[in-house]
mmCIF file of C-alpha atoms in Angstrom:
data_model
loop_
_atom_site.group_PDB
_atom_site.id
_atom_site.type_symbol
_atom_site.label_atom_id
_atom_site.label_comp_id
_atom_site.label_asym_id
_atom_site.label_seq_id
_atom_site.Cartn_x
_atom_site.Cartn_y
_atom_site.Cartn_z
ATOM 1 C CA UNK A 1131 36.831 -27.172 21.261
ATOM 2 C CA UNK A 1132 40.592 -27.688 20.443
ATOM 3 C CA UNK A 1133 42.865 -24.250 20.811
ATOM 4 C CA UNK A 1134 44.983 -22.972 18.540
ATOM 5 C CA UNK A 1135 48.265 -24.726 19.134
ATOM 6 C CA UNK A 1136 46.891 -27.301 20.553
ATOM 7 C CA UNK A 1137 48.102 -30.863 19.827
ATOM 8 C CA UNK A 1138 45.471 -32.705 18.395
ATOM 9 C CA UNK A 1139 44.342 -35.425 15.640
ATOM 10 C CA UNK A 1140 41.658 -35.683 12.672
ATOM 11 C CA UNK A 1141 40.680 -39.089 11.068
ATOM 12 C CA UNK A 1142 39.072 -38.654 7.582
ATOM 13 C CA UNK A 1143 38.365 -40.992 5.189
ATOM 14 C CA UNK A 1144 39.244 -38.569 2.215
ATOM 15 C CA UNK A 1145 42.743 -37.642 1.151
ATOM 16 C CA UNK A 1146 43.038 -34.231 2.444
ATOM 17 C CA UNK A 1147 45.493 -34.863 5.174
ATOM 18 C CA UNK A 1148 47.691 -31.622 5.304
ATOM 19 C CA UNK A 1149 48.709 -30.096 8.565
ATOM 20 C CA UNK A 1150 45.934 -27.915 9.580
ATOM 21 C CA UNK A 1151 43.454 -28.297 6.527
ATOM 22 C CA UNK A 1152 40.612 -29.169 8.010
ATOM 23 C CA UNK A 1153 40.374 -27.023 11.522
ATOM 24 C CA UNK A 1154 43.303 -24.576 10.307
ATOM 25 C CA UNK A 1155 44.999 -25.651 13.413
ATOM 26 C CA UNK A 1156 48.910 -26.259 12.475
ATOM 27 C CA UNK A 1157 49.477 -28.955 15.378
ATOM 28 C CA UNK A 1158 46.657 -30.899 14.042
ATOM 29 C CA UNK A 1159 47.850 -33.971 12.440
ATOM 30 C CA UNK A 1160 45.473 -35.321 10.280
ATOM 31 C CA UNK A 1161 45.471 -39.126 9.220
ATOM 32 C CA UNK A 1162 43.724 -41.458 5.932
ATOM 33 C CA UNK A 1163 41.955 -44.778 6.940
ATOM 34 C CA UNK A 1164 38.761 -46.720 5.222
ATOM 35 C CA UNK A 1165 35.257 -45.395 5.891
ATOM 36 C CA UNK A 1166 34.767 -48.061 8.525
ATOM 37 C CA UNK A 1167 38.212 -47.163 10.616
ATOM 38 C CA UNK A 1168 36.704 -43.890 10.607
ATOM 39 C CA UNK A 1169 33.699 -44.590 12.067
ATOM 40 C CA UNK A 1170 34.720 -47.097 14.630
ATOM 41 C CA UNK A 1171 37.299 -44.325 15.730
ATOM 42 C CA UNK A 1172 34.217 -41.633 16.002
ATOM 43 C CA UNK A 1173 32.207 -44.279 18.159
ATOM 44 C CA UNK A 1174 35.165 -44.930 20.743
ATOM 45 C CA UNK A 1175 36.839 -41.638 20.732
ATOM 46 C CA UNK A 1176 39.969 -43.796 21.039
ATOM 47 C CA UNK A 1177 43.171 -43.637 18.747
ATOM 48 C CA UNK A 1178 44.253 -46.740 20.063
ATOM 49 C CA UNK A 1179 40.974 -48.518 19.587
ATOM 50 C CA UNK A 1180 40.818 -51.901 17.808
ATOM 51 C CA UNK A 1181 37.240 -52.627 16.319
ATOM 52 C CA UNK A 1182 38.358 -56.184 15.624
ATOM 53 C CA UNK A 1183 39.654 -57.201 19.492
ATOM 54 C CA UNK A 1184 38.483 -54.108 21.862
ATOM 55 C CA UNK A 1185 34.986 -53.259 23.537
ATOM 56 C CA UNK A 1186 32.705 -50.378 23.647
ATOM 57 C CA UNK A 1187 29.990 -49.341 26.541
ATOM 58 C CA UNK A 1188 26.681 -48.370 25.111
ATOM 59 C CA UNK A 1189 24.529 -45.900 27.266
ATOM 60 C CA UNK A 1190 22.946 -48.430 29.774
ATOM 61 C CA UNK A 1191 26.520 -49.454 31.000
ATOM 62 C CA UNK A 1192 26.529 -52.856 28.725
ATOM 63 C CA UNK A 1193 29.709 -53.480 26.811
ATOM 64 C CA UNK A 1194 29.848 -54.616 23.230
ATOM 65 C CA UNK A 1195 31.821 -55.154 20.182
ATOM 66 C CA UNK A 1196 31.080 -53.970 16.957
ATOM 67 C CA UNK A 1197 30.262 -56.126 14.026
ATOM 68 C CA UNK A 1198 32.287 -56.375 11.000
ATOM 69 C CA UNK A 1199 31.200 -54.475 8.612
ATOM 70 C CA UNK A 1200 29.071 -56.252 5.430
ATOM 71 C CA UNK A 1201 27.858 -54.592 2.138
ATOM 72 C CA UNK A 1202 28.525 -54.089 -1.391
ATOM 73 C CA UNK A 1203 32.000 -52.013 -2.591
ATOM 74 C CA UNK A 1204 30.033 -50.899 -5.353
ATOM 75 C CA UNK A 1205 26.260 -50.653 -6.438
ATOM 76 C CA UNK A 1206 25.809 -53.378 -8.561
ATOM 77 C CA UNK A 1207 23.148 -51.168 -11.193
ATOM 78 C CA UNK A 1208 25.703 -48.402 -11.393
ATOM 79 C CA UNK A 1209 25.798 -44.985 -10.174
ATOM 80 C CA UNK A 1210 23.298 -42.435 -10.722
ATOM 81 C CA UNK A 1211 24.701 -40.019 -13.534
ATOM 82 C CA UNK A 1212 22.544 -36.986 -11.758
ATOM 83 C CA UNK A 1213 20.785 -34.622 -13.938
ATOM 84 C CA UNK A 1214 22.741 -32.062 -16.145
ATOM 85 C CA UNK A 1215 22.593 -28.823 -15.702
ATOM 86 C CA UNK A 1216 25.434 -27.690 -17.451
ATOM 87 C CA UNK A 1217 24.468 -24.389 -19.848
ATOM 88 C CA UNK A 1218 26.367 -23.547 -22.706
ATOM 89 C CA UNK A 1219 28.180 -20.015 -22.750
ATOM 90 C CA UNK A 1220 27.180 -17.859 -25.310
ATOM 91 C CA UNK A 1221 29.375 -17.431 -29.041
ATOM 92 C CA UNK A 1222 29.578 -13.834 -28.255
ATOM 93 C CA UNK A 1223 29.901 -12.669 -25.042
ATOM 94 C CA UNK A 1224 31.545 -9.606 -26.013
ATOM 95 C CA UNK A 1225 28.529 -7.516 -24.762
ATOM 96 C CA UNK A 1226 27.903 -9.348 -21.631
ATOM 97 C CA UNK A 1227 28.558 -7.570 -17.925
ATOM 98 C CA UNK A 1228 29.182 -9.667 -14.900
ATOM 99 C CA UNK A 1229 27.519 -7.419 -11.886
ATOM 100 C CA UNK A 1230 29.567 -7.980 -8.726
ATOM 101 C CA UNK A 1231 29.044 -6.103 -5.232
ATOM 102 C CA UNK A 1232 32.025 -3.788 -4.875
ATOM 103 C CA UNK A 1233 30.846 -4.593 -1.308
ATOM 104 C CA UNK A 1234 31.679 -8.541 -1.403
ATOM 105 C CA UNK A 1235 34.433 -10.192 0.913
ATOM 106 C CA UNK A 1236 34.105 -13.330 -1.185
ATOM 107 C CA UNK A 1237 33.350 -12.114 -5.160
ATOM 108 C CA UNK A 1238 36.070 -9.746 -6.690
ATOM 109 C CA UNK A 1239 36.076 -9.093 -10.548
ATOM 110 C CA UNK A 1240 39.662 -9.571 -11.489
ATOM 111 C CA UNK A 1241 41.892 -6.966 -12.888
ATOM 112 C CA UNK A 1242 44.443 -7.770 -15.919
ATOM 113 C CA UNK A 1243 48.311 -7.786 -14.418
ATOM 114 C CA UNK A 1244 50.898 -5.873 -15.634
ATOM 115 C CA UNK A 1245 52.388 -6.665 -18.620
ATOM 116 C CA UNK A 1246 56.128 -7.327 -18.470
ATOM 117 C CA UNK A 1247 58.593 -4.564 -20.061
ATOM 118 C CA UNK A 1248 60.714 -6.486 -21.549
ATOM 119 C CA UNK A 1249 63.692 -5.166 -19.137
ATOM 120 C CA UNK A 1250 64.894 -7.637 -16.621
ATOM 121 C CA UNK A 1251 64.378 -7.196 -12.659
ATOM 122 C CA UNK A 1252 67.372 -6.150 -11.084
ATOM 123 C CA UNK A 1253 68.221 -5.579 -6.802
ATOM 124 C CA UNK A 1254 64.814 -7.027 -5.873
ATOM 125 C CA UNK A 1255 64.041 -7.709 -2.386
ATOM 126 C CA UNK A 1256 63.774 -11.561 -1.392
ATOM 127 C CA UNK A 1257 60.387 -11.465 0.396
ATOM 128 C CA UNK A 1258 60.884 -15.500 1.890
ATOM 129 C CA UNK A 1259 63.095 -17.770 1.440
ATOM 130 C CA UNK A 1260 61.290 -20.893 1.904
ATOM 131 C CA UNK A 1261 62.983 -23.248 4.234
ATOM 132 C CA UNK A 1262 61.931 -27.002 3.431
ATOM 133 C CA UNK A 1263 58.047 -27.851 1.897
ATOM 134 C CA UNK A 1264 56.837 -25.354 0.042
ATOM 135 C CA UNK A 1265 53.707 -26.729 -1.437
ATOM 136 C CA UNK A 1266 50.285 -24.867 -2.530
ATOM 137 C CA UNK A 1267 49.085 -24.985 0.659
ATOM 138 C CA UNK A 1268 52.327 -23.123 2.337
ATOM 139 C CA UNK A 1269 51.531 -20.701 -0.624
ATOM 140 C CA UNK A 1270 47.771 -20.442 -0.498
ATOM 141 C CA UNK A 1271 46.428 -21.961 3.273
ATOM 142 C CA UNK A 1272 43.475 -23.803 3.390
ATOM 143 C CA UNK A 1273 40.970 -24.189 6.123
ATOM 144 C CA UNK A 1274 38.873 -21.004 6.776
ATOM 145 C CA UNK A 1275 40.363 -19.017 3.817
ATOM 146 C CA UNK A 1276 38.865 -21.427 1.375
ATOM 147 C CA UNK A 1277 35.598 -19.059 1.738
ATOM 148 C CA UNK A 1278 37.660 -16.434 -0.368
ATOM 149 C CA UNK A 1279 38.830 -18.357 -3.391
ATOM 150 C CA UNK A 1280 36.675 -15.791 -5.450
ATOM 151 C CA UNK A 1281 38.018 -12.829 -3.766
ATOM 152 C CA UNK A 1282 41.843 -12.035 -5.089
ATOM 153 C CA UNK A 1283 42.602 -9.833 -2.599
ATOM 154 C CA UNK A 1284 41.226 -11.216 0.338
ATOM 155 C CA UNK A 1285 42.513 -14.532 0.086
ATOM 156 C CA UNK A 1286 46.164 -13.264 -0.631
ATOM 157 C CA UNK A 1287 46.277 -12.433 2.623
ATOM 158 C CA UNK A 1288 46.896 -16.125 3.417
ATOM 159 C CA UNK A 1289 50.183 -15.561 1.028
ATOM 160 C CA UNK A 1290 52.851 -17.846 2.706
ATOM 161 C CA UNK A 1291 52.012 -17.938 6.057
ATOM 162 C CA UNK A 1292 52.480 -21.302 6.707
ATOM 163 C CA UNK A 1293 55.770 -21.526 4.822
ATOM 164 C CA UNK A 1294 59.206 -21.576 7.432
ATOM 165 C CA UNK A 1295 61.171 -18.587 6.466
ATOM 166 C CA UNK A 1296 64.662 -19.776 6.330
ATOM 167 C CA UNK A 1297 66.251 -16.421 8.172
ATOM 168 C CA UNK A 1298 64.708 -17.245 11.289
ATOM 169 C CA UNK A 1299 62.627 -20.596 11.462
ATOM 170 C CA UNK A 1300 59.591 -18.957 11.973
ATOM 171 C CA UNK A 1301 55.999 -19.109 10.355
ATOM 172 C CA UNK A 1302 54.694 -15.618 8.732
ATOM 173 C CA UNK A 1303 57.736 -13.694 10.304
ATOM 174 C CA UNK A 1304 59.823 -11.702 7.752
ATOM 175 C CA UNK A 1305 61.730 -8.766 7.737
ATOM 176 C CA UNK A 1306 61.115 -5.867 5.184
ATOM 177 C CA UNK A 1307 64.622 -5.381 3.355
ATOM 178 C CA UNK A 1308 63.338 -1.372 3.181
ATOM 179 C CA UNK A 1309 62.439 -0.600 7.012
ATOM 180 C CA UNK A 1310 64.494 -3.422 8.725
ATOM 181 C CA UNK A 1311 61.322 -4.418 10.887
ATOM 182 C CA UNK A 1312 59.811 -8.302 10.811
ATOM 183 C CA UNK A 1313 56.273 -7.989 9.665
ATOM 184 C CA UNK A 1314 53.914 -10.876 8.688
ATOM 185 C CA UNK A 1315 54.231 -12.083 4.832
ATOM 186 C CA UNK A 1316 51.594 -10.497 3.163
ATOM 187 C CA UNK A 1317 51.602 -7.214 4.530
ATOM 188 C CA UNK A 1318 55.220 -7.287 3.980
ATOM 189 C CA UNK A 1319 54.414 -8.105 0.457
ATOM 190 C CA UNK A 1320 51.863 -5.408 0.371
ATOM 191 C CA UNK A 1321 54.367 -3.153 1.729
ATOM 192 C CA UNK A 1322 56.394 -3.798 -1.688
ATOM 193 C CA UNK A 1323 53.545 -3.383 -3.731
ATOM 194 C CA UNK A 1324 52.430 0.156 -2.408
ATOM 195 C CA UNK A 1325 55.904 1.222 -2.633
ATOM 196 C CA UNK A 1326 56.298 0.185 -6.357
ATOM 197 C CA UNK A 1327 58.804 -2.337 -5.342
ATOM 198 C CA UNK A 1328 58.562 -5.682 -7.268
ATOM 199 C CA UNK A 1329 59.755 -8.575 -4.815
ATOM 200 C CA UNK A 1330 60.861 -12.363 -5.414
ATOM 201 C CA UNK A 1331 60.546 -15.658 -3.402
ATOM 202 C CA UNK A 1332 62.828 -18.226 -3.074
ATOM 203 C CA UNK A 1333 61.304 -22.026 -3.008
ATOM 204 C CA UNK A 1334 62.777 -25.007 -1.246
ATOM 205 C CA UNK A 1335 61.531 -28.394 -1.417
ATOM 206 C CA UNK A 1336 58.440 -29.327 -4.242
ATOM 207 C CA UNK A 1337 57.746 -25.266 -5.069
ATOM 208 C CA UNK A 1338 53.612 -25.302 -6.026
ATOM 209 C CA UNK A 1339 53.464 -28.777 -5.825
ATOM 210 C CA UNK A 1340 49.843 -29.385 -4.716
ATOM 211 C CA UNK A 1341 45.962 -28.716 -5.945
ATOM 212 C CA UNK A 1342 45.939 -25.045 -5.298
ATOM 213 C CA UNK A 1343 48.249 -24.255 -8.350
ATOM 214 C CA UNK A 1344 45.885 -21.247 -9.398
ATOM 215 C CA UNK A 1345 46.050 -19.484 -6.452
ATOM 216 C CA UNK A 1346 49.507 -20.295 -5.579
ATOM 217 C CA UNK A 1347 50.563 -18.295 -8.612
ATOM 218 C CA UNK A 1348 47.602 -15.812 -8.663
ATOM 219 C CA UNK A 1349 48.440 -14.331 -5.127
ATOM 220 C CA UNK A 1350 52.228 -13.502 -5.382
ATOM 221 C CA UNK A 1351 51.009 -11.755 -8.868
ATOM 222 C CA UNK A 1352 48.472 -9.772 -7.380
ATOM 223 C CA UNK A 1353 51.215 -8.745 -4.427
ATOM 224 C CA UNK A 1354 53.632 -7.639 -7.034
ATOM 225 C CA UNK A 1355 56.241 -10.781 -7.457
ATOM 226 C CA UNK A 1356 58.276 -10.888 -10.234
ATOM 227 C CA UNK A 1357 60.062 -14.287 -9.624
#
């Protein structure tokens, strides 16, 4: 098992190759190649393997070299459609009721924000000031929080804490503009929110760019940004 911290490298053949997305480790690097890099890179444990000039030892000590790879891109009849199971909501779900366990870590029935006053937000707190990337995934982290996507307030507490903070370099270090002490970023946020103090972030380089655009807005919502 690799250590958190650890220097260390993934090889997928998918195109989810963010820092620390698949092991939540932020010094793994993870790298893109064809399905057949992949594997040869499983079978000899190697980053600097070739399949096309080096060797591998199979169990009874022999050494080989492994074929190039033959087969069809794409099935020639097609690709099976699968069977649909979509169903149909109904016209009037007015007096439907979704039953969720007030219990769950992963299924939270959302509550309707705020509505704005109409006034504008004046001597706010800056909770981050992003310094450089500041994708979804510095917003909303991957890896092991994924499991609470359907859980608002659980997964917010993932809220920028892979993002640099500009003050001081650091990853989910902050200081709380009320008390003066450095706190991670969501229970700084938090902080705010019990308080009744609305907060605001400011982005560096490609704010929300990224696939987790619902949750990189939903989060700072629910923690009581403004801006």
């Amino acid at each position: 098992d690799v250590k958190m911290g650890e220097k260390n490298t993934i090889v997928t053949s998918y195109n989810r190759n963010f820092t620390g997305r698949n092991d939540a480790n932020p010094a793994t690097h993870a790298f893109v190649a064809s399905p057949e890099i992949v594997t040869a890179l499983s079978l000899a444990g190697d980053l600097r393997f070739n399949p096309l000039t080096d060797s591998l030892t199979g169990t009874d000590g022999e050494s080989f070299k492994l074929e190039i790879p033959q087969g069809e891109e794409l099935p020639q009849r097609g690709f099976d459609p699968g069977q649909d199971t979509y169903q149909a909501p109904p016209t009037d779900g007015s007096n439907l009721e979704v039953n969720v366990d007030p219990e769950s870590n992963r299924l939270q029935l959302l509550d309707p924000f705020d509505k704005w006053n109409g006034k504008d937000f004046e001597e706010v707190p800056i909770l981050i000031k992003v310094l450089g990337k500041c994708t979804t995934d510095h917003i909303s982290a991957a890896g092991p929080w994924l499991k609470y996507r359907g859980h608002l307030d659980n997964i917010s507490n993932n809220m920028f804490i892979t993002a640099t903070n500009a003050e001081n370099g650091e990853r989910n270090k902050v200081r709380n503009q009320i008390t003066g002490e450095y706190g991670p970023v969501p229970d700084t946020a938090r902080y705010y929110k019990a308080n009744n103090i609305p907060w605001v972030v400011i982005g560096d380089a490609n704010y929300g760019e990224g696939s987790s655009r619902e949750h990189a807005a939903l989060e700072p919502r629910h923690l009581g940004a403004v801006a």
